[in-house]
Coordinates of C-alpha atoms and ligand atoms in Angstrom, one line a residue:
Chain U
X632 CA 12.3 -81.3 11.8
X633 CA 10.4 -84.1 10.7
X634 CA 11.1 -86.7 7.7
X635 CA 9.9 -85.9 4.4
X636 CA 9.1 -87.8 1.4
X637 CA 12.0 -88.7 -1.1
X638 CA 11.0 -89.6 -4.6
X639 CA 13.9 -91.5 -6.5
X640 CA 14.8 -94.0 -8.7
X641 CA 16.9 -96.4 -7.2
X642 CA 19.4 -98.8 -9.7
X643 CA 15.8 -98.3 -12.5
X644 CA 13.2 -98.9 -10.1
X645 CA 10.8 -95.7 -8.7
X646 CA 10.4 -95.7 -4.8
X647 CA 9.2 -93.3 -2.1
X648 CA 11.3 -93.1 1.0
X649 CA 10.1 -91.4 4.4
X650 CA 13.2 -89.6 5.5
X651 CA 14.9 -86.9 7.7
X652 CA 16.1 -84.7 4.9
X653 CA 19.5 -84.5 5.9
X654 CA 19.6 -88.4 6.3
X655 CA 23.0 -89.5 4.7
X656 CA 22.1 -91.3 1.2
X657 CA 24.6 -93.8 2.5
X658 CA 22.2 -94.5 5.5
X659 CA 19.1 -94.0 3.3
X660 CA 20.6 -97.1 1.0
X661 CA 21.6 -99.1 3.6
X662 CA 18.8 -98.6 6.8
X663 CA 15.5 -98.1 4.3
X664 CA 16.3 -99.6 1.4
X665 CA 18.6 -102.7 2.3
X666 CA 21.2 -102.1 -0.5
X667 CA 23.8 -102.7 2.2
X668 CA 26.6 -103.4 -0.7
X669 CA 27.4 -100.0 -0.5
X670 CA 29.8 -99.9 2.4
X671 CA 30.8 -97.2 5.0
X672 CA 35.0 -96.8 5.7
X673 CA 35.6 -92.9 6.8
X674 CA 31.9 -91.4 6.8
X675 CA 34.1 -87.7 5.9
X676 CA 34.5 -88.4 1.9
X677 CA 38.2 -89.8 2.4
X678 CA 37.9 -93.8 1.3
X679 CA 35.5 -94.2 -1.1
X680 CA 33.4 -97.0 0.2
X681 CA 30.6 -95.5 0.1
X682 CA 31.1 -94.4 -3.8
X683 CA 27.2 -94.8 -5.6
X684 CA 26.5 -92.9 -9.0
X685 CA 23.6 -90.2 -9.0
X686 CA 22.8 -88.7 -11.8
X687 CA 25.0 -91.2 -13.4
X688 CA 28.1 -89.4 -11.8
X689 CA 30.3 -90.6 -9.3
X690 CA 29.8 -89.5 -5.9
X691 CA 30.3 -90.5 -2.0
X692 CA 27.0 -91.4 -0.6
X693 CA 28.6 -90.3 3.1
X694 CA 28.6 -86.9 1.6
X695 CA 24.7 -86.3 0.2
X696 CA 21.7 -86.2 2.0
X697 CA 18.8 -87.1 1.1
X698 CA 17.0 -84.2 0.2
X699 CA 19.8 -83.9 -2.5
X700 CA 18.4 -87.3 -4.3
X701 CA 14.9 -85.7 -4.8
X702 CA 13.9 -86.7 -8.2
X703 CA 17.2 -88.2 -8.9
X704 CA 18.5 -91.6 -10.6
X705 CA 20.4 -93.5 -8.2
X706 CA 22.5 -96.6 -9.2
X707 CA 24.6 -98.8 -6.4
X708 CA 26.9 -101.7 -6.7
X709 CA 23.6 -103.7 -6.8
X710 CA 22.5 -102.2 -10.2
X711 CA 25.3 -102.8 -12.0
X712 CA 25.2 -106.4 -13.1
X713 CA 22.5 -107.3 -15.7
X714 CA 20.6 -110.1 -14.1
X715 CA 23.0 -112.9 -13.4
X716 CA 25.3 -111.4 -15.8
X717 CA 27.8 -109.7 -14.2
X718 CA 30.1 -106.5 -15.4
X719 CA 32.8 -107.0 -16.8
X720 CA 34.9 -104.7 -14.0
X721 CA 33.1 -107.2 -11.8
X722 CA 34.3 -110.5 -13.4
X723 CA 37.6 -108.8 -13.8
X724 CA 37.6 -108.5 -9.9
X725 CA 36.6 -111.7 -9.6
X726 CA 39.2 -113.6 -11.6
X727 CA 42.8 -111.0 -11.2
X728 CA 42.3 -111.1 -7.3
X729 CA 41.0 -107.8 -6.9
X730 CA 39.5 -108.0 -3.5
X731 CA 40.1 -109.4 0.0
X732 CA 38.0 -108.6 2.8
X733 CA 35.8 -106.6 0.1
X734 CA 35.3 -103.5 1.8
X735 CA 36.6 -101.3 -0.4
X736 CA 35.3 -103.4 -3.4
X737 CA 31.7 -102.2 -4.0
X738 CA 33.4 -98.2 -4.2
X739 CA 36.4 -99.4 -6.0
X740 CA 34.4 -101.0 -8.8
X741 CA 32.0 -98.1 -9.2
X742 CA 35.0 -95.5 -9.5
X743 CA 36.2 -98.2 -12.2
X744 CA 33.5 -98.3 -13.7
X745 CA 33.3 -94.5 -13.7
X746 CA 37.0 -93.7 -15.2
X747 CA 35.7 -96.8 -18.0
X748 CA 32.9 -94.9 -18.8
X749 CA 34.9 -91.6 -19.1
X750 CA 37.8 -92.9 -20.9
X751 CA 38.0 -97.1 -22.2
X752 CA 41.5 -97.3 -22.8
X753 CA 42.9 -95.6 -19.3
X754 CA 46.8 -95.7 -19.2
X755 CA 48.4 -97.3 -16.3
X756 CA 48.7 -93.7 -14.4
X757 CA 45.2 -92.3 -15.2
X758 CA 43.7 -95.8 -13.6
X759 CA 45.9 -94.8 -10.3
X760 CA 44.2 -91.2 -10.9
X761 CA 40.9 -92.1 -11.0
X762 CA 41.0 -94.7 -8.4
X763 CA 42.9 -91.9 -5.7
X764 CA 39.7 -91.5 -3.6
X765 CA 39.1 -95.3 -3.3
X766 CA 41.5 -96.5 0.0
X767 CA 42.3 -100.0 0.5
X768 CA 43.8 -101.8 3.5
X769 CA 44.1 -105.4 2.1
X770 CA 45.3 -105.8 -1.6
X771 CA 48.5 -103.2 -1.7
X772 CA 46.4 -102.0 -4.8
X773 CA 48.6 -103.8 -7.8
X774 CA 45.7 -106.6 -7.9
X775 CA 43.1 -103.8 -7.9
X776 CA 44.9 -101.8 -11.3
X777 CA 45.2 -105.3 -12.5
X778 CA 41.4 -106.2 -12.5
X779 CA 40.9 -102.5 -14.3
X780 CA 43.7 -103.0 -17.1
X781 CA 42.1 -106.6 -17.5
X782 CA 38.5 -105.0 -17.6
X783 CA 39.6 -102.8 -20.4
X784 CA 40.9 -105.4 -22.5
X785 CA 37.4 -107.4 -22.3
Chain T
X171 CA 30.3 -88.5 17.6
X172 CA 27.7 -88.3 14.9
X173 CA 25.1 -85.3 14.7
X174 CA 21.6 -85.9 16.3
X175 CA 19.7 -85.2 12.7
X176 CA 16.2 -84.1 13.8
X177 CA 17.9 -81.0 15.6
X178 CA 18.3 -80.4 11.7
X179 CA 16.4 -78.7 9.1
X180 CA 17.3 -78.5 5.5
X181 CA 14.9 -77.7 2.1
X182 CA 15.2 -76.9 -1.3
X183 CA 14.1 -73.7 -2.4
X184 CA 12.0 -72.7 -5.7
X185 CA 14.6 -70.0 -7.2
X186 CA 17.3 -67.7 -6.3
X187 CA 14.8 -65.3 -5.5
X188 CA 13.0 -67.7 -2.9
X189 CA 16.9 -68.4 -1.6
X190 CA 17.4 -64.9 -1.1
X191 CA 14.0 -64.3 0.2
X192 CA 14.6 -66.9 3.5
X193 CA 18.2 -65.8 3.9
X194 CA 16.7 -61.9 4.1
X195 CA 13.8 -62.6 6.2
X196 CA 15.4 -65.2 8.5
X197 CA 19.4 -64.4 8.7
X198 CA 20.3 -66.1 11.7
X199 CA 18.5 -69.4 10.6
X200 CA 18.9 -70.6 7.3
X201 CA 22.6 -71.5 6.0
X202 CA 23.2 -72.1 1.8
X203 CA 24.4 -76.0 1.4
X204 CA 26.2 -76.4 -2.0
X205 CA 28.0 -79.5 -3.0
X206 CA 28.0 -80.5 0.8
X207 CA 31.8 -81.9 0.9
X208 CA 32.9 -79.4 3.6
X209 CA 29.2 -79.1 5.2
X210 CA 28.7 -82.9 5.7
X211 CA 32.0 -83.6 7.1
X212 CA 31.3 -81.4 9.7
X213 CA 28.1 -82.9 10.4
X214 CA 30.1 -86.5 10.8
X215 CA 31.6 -85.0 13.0
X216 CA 29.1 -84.1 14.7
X217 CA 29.7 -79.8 14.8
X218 CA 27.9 -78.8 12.0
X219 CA 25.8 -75.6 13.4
X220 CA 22.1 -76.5 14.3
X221 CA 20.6 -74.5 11.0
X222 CA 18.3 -74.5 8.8
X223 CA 19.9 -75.6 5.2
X224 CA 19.1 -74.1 1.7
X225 CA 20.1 -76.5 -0.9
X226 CA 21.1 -74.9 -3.4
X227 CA 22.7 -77.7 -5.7
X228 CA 19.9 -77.0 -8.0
X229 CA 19.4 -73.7 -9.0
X230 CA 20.3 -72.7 -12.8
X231 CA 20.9 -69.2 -12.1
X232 CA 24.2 -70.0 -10.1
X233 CA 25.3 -72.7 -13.1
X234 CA 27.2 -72.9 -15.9
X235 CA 30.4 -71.3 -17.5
X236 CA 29.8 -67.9 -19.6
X237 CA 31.7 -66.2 -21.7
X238 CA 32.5 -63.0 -23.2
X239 CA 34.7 -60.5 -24.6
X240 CA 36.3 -59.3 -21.2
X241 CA 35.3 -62.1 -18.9
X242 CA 34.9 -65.6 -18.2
X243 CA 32.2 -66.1 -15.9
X244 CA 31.8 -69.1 -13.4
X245 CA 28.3 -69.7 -11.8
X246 CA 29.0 -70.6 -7.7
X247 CA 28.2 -73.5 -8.4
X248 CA 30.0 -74.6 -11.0
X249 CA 32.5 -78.1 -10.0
X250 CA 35.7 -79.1 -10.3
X251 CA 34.9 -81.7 -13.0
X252 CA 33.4 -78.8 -15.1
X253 CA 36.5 -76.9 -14.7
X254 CA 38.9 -79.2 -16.0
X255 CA 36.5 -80.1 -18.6
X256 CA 36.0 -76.3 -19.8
X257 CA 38.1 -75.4 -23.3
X258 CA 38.5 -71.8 -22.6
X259 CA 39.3 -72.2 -19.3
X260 CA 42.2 -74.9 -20.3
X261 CA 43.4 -72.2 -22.4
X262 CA 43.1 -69.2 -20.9
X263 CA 43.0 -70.0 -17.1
X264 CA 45.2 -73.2 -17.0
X265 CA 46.2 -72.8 -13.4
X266 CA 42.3 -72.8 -12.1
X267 CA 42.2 -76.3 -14.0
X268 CA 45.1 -77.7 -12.2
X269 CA 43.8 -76.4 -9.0
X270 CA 40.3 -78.4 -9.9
X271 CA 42.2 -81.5 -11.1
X272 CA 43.8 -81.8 -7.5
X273 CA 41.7 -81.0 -5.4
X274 CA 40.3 -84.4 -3.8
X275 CA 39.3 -87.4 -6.1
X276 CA 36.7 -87.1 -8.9
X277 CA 34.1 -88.3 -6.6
X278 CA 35.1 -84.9 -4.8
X279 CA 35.1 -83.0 -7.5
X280 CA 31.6 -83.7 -9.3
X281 CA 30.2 -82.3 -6.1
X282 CA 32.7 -79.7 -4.9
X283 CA 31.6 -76.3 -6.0
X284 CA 33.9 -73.5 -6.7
X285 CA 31.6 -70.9 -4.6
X286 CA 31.1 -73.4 -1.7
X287 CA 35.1 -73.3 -1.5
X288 CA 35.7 -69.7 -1.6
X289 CA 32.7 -69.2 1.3
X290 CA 34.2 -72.2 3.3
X291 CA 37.5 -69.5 3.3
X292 CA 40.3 -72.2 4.5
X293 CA 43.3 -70.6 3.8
X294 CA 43.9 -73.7 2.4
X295 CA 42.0 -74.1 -0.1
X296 CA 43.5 -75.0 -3.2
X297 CA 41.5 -73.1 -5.9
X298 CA 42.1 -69.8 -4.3
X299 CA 45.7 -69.0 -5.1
X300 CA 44.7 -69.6 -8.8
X301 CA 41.9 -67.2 -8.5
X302 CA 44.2 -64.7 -7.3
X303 CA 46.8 -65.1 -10.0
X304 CA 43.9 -64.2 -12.8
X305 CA 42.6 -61.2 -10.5
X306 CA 39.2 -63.0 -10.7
X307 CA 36.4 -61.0 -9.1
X308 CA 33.2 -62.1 -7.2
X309 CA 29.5 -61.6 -8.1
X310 CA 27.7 -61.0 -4.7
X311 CA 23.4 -60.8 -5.0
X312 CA 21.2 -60.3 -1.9
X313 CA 17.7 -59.3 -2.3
X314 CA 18.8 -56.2 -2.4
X315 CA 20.8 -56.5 -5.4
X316 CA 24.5 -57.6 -7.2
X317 CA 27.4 -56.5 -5.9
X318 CA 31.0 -57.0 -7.3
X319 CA 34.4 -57.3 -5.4
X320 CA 37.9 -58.0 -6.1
X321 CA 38.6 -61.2 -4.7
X322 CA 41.4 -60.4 -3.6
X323 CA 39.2 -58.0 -1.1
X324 CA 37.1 -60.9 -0.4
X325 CA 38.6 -63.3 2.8
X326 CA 39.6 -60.7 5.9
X327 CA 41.2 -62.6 8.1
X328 CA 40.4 -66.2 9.6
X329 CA 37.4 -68.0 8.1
X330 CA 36.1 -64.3 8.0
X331 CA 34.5 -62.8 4.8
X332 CA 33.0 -59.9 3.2
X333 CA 29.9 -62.0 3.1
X334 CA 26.8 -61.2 4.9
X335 CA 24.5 -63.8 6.1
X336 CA 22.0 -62.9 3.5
X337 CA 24.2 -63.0 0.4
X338 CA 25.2 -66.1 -2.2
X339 CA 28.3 -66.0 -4.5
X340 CA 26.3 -66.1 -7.6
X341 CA 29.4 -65.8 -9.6
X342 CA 33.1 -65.7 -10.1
X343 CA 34.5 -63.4 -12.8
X344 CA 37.6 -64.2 -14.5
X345 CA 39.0 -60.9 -16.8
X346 CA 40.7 -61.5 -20.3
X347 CA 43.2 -60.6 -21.9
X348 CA 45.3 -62.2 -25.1
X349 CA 47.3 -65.2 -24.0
X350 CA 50.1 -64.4 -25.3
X351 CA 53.3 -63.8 -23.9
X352 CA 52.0 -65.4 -20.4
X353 CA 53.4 -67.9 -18.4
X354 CA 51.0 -70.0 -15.9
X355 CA 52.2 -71.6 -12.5
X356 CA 50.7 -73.7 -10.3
X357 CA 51.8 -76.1 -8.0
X358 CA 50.6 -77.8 -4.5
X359 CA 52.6 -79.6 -1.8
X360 CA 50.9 -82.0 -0.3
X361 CA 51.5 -85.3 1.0
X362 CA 49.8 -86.6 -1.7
X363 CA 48.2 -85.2 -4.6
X364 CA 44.5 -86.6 -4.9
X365 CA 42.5 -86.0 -1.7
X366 CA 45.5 -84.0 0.6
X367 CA 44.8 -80.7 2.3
X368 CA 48.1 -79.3 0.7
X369 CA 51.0 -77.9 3.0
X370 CA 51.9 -74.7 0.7
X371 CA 50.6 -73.8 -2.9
X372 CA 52.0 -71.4 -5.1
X373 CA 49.9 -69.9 -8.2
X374 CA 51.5 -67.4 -10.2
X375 CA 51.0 -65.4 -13.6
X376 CA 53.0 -63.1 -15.9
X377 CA 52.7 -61.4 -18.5
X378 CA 55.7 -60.3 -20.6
X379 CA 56.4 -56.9 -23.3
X380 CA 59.6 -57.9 -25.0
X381 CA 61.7 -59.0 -22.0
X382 CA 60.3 -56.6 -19.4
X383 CA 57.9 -58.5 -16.8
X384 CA 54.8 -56.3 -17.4
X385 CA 51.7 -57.8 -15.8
X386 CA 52.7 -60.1 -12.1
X387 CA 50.6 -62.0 -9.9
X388 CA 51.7 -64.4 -7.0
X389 CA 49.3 -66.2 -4.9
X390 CA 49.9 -68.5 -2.0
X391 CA 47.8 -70.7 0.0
X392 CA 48.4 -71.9 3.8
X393 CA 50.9 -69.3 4.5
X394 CA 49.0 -67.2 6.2
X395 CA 45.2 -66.9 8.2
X396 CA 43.7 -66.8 4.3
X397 CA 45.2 -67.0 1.3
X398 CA 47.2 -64.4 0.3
X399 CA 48.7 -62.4 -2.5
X400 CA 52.1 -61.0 -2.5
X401 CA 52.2 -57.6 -3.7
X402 CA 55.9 -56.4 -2.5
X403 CA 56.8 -59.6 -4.6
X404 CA 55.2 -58.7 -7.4
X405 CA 56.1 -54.9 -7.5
X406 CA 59.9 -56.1 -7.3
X407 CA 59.5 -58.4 -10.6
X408 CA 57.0 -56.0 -12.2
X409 CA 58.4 -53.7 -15.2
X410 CA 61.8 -55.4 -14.6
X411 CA 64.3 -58.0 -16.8
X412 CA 64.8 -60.9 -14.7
X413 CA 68.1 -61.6 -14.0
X414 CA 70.0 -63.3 -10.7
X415 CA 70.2 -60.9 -8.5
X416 CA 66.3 -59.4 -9.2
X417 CA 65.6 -63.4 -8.6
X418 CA 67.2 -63.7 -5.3
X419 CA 65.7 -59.9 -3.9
X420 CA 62.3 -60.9 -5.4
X421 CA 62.8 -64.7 -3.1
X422 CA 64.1 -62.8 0.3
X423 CA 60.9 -60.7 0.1
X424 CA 58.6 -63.4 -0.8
X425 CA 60.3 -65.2 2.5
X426 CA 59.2 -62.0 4.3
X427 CA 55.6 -61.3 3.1
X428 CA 54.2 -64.9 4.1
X429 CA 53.9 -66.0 7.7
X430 CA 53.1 -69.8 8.3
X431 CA 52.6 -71.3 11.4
X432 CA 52.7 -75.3 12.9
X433 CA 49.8 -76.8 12.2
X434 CA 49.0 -81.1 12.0
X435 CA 49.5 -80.7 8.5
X436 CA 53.1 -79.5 8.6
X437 CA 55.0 -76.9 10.0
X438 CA 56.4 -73.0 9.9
X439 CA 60.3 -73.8 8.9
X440 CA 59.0 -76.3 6.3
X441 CA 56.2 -74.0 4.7
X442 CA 58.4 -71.3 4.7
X443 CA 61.5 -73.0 2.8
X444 CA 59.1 -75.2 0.5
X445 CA 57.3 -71.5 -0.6
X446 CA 60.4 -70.1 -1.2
X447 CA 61.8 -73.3 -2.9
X448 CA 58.7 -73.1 -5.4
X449 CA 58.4 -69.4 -5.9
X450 CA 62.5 -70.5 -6.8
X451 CA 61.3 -73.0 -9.3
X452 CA 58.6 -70.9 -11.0
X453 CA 61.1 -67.7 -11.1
X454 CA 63.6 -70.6 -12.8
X455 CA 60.9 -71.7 -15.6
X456 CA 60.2 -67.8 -15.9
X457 CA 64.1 -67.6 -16.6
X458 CA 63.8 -70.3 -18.7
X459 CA 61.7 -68.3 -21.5
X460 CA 63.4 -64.6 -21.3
X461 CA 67.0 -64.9 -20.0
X462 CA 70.1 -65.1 -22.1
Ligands
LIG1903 C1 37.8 -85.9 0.9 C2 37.9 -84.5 0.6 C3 38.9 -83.9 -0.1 C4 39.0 -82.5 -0.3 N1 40.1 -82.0 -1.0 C5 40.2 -80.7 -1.2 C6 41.3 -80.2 -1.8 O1 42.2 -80.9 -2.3 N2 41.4 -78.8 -2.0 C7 40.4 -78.0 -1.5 O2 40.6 -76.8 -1.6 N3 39.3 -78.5 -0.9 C8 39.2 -79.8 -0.7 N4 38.1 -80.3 0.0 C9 37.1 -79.4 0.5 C10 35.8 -79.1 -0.4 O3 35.6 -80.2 -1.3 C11 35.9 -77.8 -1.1 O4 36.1 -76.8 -0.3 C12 34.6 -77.6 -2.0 O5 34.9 -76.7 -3.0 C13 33.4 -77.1 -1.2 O6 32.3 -76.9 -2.0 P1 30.9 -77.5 -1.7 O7 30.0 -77.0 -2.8 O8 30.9 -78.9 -1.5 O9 30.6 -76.7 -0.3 P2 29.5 -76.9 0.8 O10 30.0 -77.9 1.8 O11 28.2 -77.1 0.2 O12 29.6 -75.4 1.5 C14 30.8 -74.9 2.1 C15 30.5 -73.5 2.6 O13 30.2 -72.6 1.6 C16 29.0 -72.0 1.7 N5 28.5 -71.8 0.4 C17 28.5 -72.8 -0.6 N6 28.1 -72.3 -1.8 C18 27.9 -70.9 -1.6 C19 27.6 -69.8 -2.4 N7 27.4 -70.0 -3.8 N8 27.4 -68.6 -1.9 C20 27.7 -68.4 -0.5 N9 28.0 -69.4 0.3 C21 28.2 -70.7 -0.2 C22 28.2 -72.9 2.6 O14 27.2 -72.2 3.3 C23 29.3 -73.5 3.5 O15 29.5 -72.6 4.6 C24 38.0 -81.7 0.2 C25 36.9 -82.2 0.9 C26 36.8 -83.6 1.1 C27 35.7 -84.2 1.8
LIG1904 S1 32.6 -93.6 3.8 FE1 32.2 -92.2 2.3 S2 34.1 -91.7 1.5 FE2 34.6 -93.0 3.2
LIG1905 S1 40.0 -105.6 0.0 FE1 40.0 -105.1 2.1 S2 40.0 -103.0 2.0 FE2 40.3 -103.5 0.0

């Protein structure tokens, strides 16, 4: 099978991709379109590195192919500061600690992003909850809920 | 070892009718791909079947929740994010919810579909055993027409199905009744709850006249090569008053009707205690309502 077209909008800008359809979005964002923010831990939906909105949900890029962003809004780790202003999560991150290495940071700030969206004032166990698919090797996590509590507070 | 793509195929149909149409005229070849979170694992892996793939994810005819007066009706498509968010289903079919809020992490569950787990047929799959408890029943279309089956007719035996190769799960039926006098059980056993494939999980519902049990449904998941109900169970506690001894009888058959086996995940001795440990706890919380 040969590639195919994909039209999408990528973090507000329209683009045209050649690609296999079942190319991962994951390898879509990172081979074709250089948005290699969005990382790669466990390619099998386990980690949440990969973790990208489309459609303005939360999903693991490892898990879509391409043909599934046809016509879709896509927005990455890239797209979420405004210019040189960054998001709040973000500067939360920044200042509590809340990466290391910074693999797991471009996924865990999307899904924080996500549960903020969702619900502003998250208690203590519903940030654990909807952070549970992001997996971190560095930070023991405690820094991580920190930045989110903080970012709440902003 | 990653899969070599271009042995691949995949496009997105016009309608249900087009989806139907290729599945009829080409059975061997083309292969419905939902939310993808069991289909694209495999293909990390590297052993997802050389197919042609039917993406589904966007047709309307298999969406949305519908209601009316006798059933709830899911589209195959509907996620696990629209499940927990559903009113009715909170309120009439708590144990599906639960099953939807752990199973995997939100990212999971804005793309996991509740047709693309009953078709993958793991016995463990966590939304199963709930589907049982509510004697929920399947919507089956083909080009040749609907068909509808109890679900608990539905999985055969390991990963197989009364599914042919041409037919999509357009919907899941879930029947009504007044919720009172029920009681709702769920629970999973996992290592953790977000994102674990659980060891043993338990869904139950009763329905009570006075003190008598009148209306009993046990489910259990990875107890067996599908997920299972247990009707001796349930004919023991039906029509009865609970009381000890009914409890402990109802527990030594329960022990009998399930066969686990060693797996990665866990193992036979400690599926079969934790099942009967939770079938103990739910029978306890029933006790808790009527006894005395
Ligand atoms: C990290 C992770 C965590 C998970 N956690 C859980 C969990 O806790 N509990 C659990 O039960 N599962 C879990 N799963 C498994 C998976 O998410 C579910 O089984 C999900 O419901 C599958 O739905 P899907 O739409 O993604 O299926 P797909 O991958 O798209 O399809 C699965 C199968 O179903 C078929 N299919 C899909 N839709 C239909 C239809 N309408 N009609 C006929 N056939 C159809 C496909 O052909 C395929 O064979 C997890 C998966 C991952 C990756
Ligand atoms: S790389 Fe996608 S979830 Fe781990
Ligand atoms: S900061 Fe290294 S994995 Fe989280």
């Amino acid at each position: 099978m040969k590639k195919v077209d994909i039209f999408f909008t990528i973090n507000g800008v329209k683009k045209t991709v050649s690609a296999h359809p079942m190319k991962r979005l994951l390898d879509l964002l990172r081979e074709e379109l250089e948005l290699t923010g969005t990382k790669e831990g466990c390619g099998e939906g386990e980690c949440g590195a990969c973790s990208v909105f489309v459609e303005g949900k939360l999903v693991n890029s490892c898990l879509i192919p391409s043909l599934q962003v046809q016509g879709c809004e896509v927005k990455t780790i890239e797209g979420v500061a405004d210019g040189e202003q960054l998001h709040r999560v973000q500067e939360s991150f920044l200042k509590e600690g809340g990466a290391q290495c910074g693999i797991c940071t471009p996924g865990m700030i999307m899904a924080a992003i996500a549960l903020l969206e969702e619900n502003s004032e998250p208690s203590y166990e519903e940030i654990q909850e909807g952070l549970a698919g992001n997996l971190c090797r560095c930070t023991g996590y405690t820094k991580i809920f920190t930045s989110v509590v903080k970012a709440c507070q902003k | 070892m990653r899969a070599y793509l271009p042995a691949y195929d995949a496009l997105t149909p016009d309608s249900l009718d087009h989806a139907l149409e290729l599945l009829d005229t080409h059975p061997e070849e083309y292969v419905p791909f939902a939310g993808g979170t069991d289909l694209m694992v495999l293909l990390d892996w590297g052993k997802l079947p050389r197919k042609k793939y039917l993406n589904i994810w966007n047709l309307s005819e298999l969406k949305g929740i519908q209601e009316d007066e006798s059933f709830i009706s899911l589209g195959g498509l509907t996620t696990y994010t629209e499940i927990q968010a559903s009113e009715v289903l909170q309120k009439e079919f708590p144990n599906l919810c639960q099953a939807a809020r752990w199973s995997g992490a939100w990212a999971i569950q804005n793309r996991g579909t509740l047709g693309g787990n009953i078709a993958n047929a793991s016995p463990a799959a966590d939304s199963s055993p709930a589907l049982l408890s509510y004697g929920a029943e399947l919507e089956i279309v083909s080009r040749s027409g609907v068909r509808r089956l109890p679900y608990s007719e539905f999985h055969t035996g390991y990963k197989e199905m009364r599914l042919e190769k041409n037919e999509i799960i357009r919907a899941i039926l879930l029947p009504r009744s007044s919720v009172e006098n029920c009681h709702h059980y769920y629970r999973k056993v996992g290592t953790r709850k977000a994102q674990a494939i659980s060891k043993v999980c338990l869904a139950a519902f009763v329905k009570w006249e006075g003190n008598k049990i009148k209306e009993c449904r046990i489910a259990l998941g990875s107890v067996a090569p599908t997920v299972i109900r247990c009707p001796k169970s349930e004919e023991i506690l039906t029509g009865k008053t609970l009381s000890r001894e009914l409890k402990e009888e109802a527990k030594a058959t329960l022990g009998q009707e399930i066969s686990p086996i060693d797996d990665v995940r866990s193992t036979k001795d400690y599926r079969l205690e934790i099942a009967v440990n939770i079938f103990d706890e739910f029978l306890d919380e029933l006790g808790g309502c009527k006894e005395g």
